[in-house]
Short mmCIF file of C-alpha atoms and ligand atoms in Angstrom, two decimals:
data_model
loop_
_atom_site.label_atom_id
_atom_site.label_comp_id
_atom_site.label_asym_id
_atom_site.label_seq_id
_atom_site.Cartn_x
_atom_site.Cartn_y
_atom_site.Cartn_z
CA UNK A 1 -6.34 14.68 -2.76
CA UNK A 2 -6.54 13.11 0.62
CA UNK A 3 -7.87 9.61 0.56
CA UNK A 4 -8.20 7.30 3.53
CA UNK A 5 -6.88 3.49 3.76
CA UNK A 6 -7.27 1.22 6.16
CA UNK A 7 -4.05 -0.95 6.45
CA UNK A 8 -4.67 -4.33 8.31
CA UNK A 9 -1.56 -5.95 9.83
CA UNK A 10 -0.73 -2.11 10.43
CA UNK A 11 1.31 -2.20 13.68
CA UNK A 12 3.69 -4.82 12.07
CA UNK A 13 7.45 -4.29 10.37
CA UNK A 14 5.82 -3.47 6.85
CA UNK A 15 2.57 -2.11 7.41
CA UNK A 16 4.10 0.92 10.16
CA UNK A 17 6.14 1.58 7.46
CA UNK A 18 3.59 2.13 4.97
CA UNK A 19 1.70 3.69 7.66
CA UNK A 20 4.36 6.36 7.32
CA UNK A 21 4.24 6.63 3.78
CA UNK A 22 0.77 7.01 3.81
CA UNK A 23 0.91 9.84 6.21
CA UNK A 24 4.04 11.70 4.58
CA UNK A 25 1.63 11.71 1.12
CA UNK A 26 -0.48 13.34 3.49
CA UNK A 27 -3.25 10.43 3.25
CA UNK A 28 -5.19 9.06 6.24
CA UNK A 29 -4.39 5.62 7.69
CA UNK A 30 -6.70 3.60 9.73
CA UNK A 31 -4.50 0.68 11.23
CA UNK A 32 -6.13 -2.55 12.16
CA UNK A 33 -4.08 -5.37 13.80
CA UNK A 34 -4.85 -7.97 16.13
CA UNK A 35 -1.18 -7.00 18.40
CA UNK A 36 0.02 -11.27 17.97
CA UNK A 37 2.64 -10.53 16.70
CA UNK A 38 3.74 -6.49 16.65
CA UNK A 39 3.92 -4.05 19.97
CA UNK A 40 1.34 -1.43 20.68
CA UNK A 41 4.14 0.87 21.37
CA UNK A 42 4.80 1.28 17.68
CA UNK A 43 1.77 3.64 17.63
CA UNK A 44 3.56 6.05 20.37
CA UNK A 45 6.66 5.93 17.54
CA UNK A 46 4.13 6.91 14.26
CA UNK A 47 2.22 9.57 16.69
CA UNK A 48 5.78 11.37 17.00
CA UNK A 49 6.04 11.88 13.50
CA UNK A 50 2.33 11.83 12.69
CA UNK A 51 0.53 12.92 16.06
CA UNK A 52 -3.05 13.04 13.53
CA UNK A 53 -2.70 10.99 11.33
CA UNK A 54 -3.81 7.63 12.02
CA UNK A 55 -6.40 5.80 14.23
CA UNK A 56 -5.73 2.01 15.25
CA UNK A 57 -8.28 -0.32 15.45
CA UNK A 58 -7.21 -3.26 17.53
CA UNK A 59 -9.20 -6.15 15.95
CA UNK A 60 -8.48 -9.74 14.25
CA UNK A 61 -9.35 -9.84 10.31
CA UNK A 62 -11.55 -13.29 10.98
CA UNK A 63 -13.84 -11.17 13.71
CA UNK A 64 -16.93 -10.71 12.99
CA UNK A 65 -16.26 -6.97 14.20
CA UNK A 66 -14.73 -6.70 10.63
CA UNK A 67 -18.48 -5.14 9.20
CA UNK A 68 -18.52 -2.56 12.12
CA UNK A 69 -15.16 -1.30 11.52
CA UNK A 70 -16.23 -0.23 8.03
CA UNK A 71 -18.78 1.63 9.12
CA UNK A 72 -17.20 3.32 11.73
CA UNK A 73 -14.35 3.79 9.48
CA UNK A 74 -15.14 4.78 6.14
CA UNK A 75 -11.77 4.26 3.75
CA UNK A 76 -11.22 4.30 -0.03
CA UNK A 77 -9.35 1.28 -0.24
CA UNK A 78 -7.20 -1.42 1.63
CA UNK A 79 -3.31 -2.40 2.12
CA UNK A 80 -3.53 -6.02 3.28
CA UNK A 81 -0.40 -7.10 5.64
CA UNK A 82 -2.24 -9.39 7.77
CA UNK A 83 -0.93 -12.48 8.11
CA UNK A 84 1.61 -14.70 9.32
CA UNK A 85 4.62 -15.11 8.21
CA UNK A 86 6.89 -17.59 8.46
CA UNK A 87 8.04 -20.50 6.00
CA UNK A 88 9.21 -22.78 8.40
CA UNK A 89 6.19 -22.19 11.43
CA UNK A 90 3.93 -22.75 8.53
CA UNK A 91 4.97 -26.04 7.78
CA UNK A 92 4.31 -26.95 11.67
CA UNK A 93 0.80 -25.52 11.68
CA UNK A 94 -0.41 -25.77 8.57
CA UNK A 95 -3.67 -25.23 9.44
CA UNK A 96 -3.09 -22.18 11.94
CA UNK A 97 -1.52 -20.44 8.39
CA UNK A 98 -4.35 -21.32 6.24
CA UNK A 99 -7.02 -19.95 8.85
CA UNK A 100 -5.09 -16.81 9.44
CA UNK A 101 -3.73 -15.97 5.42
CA UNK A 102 -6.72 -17.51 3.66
CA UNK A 103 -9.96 -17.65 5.72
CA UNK A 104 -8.52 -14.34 6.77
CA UNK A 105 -8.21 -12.70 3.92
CA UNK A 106 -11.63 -14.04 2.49
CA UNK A 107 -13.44 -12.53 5.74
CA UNK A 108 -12.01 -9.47 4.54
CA UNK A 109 -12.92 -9.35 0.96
CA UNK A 110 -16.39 -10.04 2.49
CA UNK A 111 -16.68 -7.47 4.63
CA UNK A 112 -15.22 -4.68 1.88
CA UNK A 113 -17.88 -5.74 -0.54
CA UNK A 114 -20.79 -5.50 2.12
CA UNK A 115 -19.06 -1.68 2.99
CA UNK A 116 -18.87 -1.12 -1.09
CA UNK A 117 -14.96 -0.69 -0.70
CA UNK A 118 -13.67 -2.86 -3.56
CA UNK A 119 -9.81 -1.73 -3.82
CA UNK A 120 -7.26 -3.57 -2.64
CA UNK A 121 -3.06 -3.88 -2.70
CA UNK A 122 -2.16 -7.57 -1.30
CA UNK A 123 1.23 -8.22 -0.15
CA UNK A 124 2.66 -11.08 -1.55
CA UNK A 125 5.85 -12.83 -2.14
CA UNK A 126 8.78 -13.83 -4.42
CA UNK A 127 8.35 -17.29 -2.62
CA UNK A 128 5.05 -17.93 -4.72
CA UNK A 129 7.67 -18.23 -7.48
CA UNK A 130 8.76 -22.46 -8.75
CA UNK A 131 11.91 -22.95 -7.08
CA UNK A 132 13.78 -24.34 -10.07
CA UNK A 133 12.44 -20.79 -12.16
CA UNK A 134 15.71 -18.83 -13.01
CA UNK A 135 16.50 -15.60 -12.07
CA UNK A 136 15.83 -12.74 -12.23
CA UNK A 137 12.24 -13.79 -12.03
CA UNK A 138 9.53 -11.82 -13.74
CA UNK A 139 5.95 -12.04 -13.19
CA UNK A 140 5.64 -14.44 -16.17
CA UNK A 141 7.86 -17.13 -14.18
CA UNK A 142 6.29 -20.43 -13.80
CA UNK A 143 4.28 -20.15 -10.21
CA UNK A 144 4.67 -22.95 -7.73
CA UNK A 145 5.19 -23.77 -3.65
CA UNK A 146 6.36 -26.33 -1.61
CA UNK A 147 5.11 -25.07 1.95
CA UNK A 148 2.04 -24.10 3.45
CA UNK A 149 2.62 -20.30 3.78
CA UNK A 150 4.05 -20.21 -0.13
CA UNK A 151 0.53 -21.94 -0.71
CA UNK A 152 -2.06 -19.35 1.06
CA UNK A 153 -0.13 -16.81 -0.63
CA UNK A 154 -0.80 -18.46 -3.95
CA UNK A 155 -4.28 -19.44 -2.92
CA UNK A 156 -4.91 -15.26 -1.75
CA UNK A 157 -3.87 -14.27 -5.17
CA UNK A 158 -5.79 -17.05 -7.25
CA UNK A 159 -9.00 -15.72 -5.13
CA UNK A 160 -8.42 -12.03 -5.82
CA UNK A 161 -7.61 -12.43 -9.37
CA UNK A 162 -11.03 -14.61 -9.61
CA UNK A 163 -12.79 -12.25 -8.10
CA UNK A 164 -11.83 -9.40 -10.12
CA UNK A 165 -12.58 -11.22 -13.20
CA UNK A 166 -15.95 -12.10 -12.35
CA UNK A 167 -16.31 -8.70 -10.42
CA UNK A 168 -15.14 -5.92 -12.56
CA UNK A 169 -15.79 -3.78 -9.51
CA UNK A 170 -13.16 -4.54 -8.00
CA UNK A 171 -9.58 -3.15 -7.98
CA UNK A 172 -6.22 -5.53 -7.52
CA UNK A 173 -3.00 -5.07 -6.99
CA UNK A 174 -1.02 -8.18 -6.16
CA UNK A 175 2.76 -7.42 -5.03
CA UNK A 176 5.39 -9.63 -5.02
CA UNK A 177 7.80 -8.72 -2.29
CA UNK A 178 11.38 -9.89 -2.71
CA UNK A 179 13.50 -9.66 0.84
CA UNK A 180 12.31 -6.59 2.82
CA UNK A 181 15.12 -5.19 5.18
CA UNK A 182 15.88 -1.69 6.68
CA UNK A 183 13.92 0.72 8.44
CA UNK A 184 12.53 4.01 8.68
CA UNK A 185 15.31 6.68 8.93
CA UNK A 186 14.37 8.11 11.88
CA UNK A 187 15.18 5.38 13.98
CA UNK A 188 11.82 4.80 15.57
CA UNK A 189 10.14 2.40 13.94
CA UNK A 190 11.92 -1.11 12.90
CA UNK A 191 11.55 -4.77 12.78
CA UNK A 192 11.43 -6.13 16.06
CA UNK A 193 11.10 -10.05 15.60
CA UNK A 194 10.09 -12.17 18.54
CA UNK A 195 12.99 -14.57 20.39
CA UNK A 196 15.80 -15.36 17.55
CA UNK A 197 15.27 -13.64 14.13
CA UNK A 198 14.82 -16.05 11.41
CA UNK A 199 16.13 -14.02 9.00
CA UNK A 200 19.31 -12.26 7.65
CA UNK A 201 19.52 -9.18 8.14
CA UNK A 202 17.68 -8.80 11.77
CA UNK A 203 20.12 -12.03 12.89
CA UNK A 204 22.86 -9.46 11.82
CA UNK A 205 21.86 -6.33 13.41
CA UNK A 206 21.74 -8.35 16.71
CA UNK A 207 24.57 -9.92 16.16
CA UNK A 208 25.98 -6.71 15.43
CA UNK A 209 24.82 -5.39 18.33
CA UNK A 210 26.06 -8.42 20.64
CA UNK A 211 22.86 -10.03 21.65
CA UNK A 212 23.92 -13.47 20.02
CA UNK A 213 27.65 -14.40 19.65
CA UNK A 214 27.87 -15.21 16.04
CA UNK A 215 25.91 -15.63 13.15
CA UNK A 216 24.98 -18.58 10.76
CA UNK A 217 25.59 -18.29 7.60
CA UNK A 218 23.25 -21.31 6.05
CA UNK A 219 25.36 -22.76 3.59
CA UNK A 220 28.19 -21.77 1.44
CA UNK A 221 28.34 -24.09 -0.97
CA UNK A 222 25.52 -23.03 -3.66
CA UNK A 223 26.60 -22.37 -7.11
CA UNK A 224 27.00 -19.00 -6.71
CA UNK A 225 30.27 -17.37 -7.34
CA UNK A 226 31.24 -16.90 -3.19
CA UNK A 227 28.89 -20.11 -2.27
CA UNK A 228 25.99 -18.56 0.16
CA UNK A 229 22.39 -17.66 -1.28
CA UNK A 230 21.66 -14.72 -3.73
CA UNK A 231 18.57 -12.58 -2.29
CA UNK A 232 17.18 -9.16 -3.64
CA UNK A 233 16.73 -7.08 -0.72
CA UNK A 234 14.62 -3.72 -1.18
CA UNK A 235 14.33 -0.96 1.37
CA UNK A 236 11.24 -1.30 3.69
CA UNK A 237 10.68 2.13 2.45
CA UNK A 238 10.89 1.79 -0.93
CA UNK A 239 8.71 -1.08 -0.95
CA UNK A 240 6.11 1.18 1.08
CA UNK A 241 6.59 3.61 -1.51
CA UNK A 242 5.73 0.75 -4.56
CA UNK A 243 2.45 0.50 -2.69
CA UNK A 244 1.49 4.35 -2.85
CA UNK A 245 2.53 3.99 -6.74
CA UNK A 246 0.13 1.03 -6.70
CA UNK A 247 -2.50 2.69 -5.10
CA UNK A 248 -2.51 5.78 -7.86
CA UNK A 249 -2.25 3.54 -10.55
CA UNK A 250 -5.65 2.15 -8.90
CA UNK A 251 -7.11 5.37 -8.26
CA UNK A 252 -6.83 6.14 -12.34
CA UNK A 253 -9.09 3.05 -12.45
CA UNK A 254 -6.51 0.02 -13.09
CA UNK A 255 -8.28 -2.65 -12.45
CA UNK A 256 -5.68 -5.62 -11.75
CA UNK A 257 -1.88 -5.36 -11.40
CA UNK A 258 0.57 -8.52 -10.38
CA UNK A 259 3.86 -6.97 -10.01
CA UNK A 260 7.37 -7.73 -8.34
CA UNK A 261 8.72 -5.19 -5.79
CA UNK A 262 12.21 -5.61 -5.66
CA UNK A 263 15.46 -4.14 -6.75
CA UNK A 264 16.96 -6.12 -9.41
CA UNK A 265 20.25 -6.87 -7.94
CA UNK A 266 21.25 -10.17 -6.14
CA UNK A 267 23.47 -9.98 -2.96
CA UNK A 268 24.87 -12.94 -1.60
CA UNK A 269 24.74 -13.54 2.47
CA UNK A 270 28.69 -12.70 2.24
CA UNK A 271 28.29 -9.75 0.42
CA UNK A 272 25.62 -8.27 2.89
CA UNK A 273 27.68 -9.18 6.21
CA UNK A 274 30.78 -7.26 4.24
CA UNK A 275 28.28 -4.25 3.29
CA UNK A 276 27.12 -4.51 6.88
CA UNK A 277 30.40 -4.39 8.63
CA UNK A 278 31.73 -1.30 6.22
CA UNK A 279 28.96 0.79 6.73
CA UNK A 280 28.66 0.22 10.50
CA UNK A 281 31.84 -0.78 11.77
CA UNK A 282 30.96 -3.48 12.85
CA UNK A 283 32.52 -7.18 13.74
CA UNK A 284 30.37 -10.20 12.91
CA UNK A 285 31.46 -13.36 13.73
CA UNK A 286 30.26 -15.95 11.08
CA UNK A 287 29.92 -19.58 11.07
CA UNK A 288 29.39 -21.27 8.18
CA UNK A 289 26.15 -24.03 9.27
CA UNK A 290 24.38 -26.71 6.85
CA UNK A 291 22.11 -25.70 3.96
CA UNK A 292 18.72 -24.35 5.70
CA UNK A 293 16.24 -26.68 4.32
CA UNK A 294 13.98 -25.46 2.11
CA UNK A 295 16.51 -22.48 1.15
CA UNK A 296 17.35 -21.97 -3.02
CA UNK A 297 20.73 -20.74 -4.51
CA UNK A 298 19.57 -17.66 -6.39
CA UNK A 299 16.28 -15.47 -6.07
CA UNK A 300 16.40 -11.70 -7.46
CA UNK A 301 13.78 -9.95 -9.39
CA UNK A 302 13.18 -8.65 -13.12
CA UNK A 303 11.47 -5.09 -11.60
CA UNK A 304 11.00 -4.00 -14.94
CA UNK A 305 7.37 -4.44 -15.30
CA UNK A 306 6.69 -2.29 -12.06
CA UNK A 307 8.68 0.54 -13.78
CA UNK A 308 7.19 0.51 -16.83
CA UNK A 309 3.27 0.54 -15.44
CA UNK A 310 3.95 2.59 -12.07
CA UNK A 311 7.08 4.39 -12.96
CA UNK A 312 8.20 3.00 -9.64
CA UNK A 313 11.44 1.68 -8.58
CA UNK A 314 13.73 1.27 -5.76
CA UNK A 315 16.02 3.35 -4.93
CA UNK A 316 17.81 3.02 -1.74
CA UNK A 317 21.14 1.04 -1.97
CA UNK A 318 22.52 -1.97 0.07
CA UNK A 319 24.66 0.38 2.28
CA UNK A 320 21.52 2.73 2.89
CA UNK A 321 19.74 -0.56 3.72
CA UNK A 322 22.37 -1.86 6.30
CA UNK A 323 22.64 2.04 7.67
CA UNK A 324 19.01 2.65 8.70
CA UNK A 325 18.78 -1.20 9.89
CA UNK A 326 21.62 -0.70 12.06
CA UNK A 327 20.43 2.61 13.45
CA UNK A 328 16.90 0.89 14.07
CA UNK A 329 19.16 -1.63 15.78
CA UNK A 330 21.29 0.55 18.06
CA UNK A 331 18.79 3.00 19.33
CA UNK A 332 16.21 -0.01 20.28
CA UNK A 333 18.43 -2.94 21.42
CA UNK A 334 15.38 -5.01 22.73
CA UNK A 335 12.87 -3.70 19.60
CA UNK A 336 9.84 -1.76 21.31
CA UNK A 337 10.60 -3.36 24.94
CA UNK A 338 7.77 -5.88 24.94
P1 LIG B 401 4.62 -8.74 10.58
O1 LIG B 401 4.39 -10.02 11.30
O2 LIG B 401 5.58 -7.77 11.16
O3 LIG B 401 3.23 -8.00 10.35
C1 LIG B 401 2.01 -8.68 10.20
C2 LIG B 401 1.03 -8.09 11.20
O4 LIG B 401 -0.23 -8.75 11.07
C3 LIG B 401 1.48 -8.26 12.66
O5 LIG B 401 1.48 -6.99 13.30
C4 LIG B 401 0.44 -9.20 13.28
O6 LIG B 401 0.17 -8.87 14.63
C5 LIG B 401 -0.76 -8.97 12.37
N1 LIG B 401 -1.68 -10.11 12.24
C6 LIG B 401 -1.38 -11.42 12.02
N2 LIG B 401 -2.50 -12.14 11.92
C7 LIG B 401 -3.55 -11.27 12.04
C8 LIG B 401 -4.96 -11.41 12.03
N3 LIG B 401 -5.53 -12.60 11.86
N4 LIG B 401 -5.73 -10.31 12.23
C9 LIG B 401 -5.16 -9.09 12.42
N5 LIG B 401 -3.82 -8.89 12.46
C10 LIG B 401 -3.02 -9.98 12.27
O7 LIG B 401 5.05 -9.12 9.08
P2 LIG B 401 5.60 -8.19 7.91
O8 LIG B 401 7.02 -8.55 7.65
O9 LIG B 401 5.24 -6.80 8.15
O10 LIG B 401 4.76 -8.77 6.68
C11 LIG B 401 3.57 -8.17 6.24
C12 LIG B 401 3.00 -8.97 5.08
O11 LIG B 401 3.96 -9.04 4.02
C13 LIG B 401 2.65 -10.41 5.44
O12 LIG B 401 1.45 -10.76 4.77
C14 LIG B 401 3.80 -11.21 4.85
O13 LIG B 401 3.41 -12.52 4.50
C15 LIG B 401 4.15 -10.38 3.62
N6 LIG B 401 5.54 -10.57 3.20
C16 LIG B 401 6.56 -10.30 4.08
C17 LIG B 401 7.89 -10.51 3.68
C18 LIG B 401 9.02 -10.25 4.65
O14 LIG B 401 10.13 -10.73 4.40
N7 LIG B 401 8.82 -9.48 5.72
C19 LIG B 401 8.17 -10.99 2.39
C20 LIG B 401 7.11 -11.24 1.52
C21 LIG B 401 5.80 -11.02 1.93
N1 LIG B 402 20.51 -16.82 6.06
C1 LIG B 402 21.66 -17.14 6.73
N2 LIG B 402 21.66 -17.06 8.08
C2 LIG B 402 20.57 -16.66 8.80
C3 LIG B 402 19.39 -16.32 8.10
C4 LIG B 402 19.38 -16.42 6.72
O1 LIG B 402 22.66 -17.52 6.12
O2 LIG B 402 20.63 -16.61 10.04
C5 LIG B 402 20.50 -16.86 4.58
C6 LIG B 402 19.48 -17.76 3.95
O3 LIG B 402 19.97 -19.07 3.83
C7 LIG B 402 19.23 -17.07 2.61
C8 LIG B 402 19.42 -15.60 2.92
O4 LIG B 402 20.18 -15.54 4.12
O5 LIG B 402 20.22 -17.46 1.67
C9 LIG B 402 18.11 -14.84 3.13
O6 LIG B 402 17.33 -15.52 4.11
P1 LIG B 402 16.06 -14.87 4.79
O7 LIG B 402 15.54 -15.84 5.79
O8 LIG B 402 16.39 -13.48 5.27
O9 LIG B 402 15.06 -14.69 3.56
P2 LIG B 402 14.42 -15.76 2.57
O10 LIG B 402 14.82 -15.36 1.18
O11 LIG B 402 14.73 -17.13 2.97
O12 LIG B 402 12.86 -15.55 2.80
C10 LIG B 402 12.24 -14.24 2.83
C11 LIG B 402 11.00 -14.32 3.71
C12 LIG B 402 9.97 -15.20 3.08
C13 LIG B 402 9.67 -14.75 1.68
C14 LIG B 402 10.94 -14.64 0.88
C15 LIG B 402 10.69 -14.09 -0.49
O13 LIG B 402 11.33 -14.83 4.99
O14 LIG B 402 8.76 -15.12 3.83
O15 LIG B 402 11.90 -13.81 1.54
O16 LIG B 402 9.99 -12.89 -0.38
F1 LIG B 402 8.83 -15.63 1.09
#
């Protein structure tokens, strides 16, 4: 059966992915983003795979617009990227994080109860996770933050939890995202961070493609058994495909799910440059910089609980990972050209 979401943060790196997903399940996807930090042009890139598919709805979640684009846009549920993003930004403005992830997300909750739509997936993150918890982390792990974006994720899934227990109403799936990398395998859509990427794998693809000269590897000498940090990283598509498993759990009338998406397997930042180099044939110059502060040793999910309530899992490997990335990469060497 068709169903219609509306997917806010929609034109960014996740949410045009699951815009895709959406569409290949042959669902409806109204997109609703607010452009700071994503390219209108990624809408030309979904309408070549999914001319009628989608409409976009350029809007901010704290607008007070929010009401109207209910109405005008009646949806069964909601897949909730909006937000920003980054650990170390959010410890600079605080405040700028906690309007955008929290007063943002409570604007929305509002304005789905006044339209009656009361189902919603949250993306969250392994980061929500006490640093000193060991790996692989399952959803039982002791919670705990240090910065302000780790906290307005916590404080997101503390509301929505709340409110389904005093709302029965409402449907809630809370998903833990380890370390998102790849892209769609036809090339067109991608991440496409602003100025210099703050993270792995986009630092390598344009290092790999020669826009900086080397790359930073932040630390190698963690007690792990090659020194640099252990990550999980999960396709972008098989993470877009734990949300569609997530939304038909919902649909059978689940009422509240808090689960990891990730793969299971740590790869250390060595191991991922080697992967990366194989598959593409690529050089990548390394230098080996301090610690990044902030950073832990280890992080890789238990994914077991999302396989045994979805049936979902990942399955795209590190190479497939590092393939589509680098394809992503090499057909769009400046991202979506402003
Ligand atoms: P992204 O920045 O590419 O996408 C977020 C989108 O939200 C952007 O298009 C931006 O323009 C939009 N946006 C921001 N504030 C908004 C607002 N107030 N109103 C409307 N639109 C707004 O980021 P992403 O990597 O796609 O991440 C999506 C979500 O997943 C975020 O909530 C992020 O915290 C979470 N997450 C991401 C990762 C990761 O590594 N990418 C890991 C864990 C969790
Ligand atoms: N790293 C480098 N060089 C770089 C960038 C990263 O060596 O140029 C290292 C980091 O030190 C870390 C690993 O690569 O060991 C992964 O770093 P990322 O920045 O790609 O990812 P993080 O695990 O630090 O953080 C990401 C998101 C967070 C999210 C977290 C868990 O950025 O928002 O995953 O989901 F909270």
């Amino acid at each position: 059966m068709t169903s219609r979401f509306l997917i806010t943060g929609g034109s960014g790196y996740i949410g045009s992915h699951m815009a895709l997903a959406l569409m290949d399940a042959g669902h409806h996807a109204v997109l609703l983003d607010n452009l700071s930090n994503s390219s209108i042009r990624v809408l030309d890139r979904l309408r070549q795979l999914h001319p009628n598919g989608f409409e976009f709805v350029q809007a901010d979640i704290r607008d007070d617009r929010l009401e109207e684009v209910f109405r005008r846009h009646p949806v069964d549920g909601v897949i909730h990227f909006a937000g920003l993003k980054s650990v170390g930004e959010s410890r600079i403005q605080p405040l700028r994080y906690f309007d955008h992830n929290i007063a943002g997300t409570l604007r929305l909750l509002r304005a789905m109860d006044g339209a009656g739509v009361r189902r919603i997936v949250f993306s969250s993150s392994a980061t929500v996770y006490e640093a000193t918890q060991p790996s692989p982390l399952a959803e039982t792990a002791a919670l705990g933050t240090s910065t302000p974006y780790g906290h307005s994720k916590l404080a997101c899934e503390d509301m929505l939890r709340s409110l389904q227990a005093a709302d029965p109403r409402w449907q809630v799936a809370i998903l833990r995202y380890f370390n998102p990398v790849g892209a769609h395998p036809s090339g067109l859509i991608g991440e496409a961070p602003q100025g210099l990427p703050s993270n792995l794998m986009p630092m390598l693809t344009q290092v790999a493609s020669g826009r900086y000269p080397h790359l930073s590897v932040f630390g190698n000498d963690y007690p792990t058994p090659d020194g640099t940090g252990i990550r999980d990283y999960i396709h972008v598509m098989d993470l877009a495909e734990g949300h569609l498993a997530a939304l038909a759990h919902l649909a059978e009338h689940a009422r509240h799910l808090t689960l990891n998406l990730g793969t299971g397997h740590g790869t250390s930042v060595r191991e991922l440059i080697d992967t990366f180099a194989r598959v593409t044939g690529r050089d990548i110059p390394v230098r080996i910089a301090d610690r990044r502060p902030g950073d832990i040793a280890v992080s890789f999910a238990d994914p077991s609980l999302a396989w045994k309530q979805l049936r979902w899992k990942a399955t795209r490997n590190l190479e497939t990972m590092c393939a589509d990335a680098w394809r992503w990469q090499s057909l769009n060497p400046e991202g979506y050209g402003g």
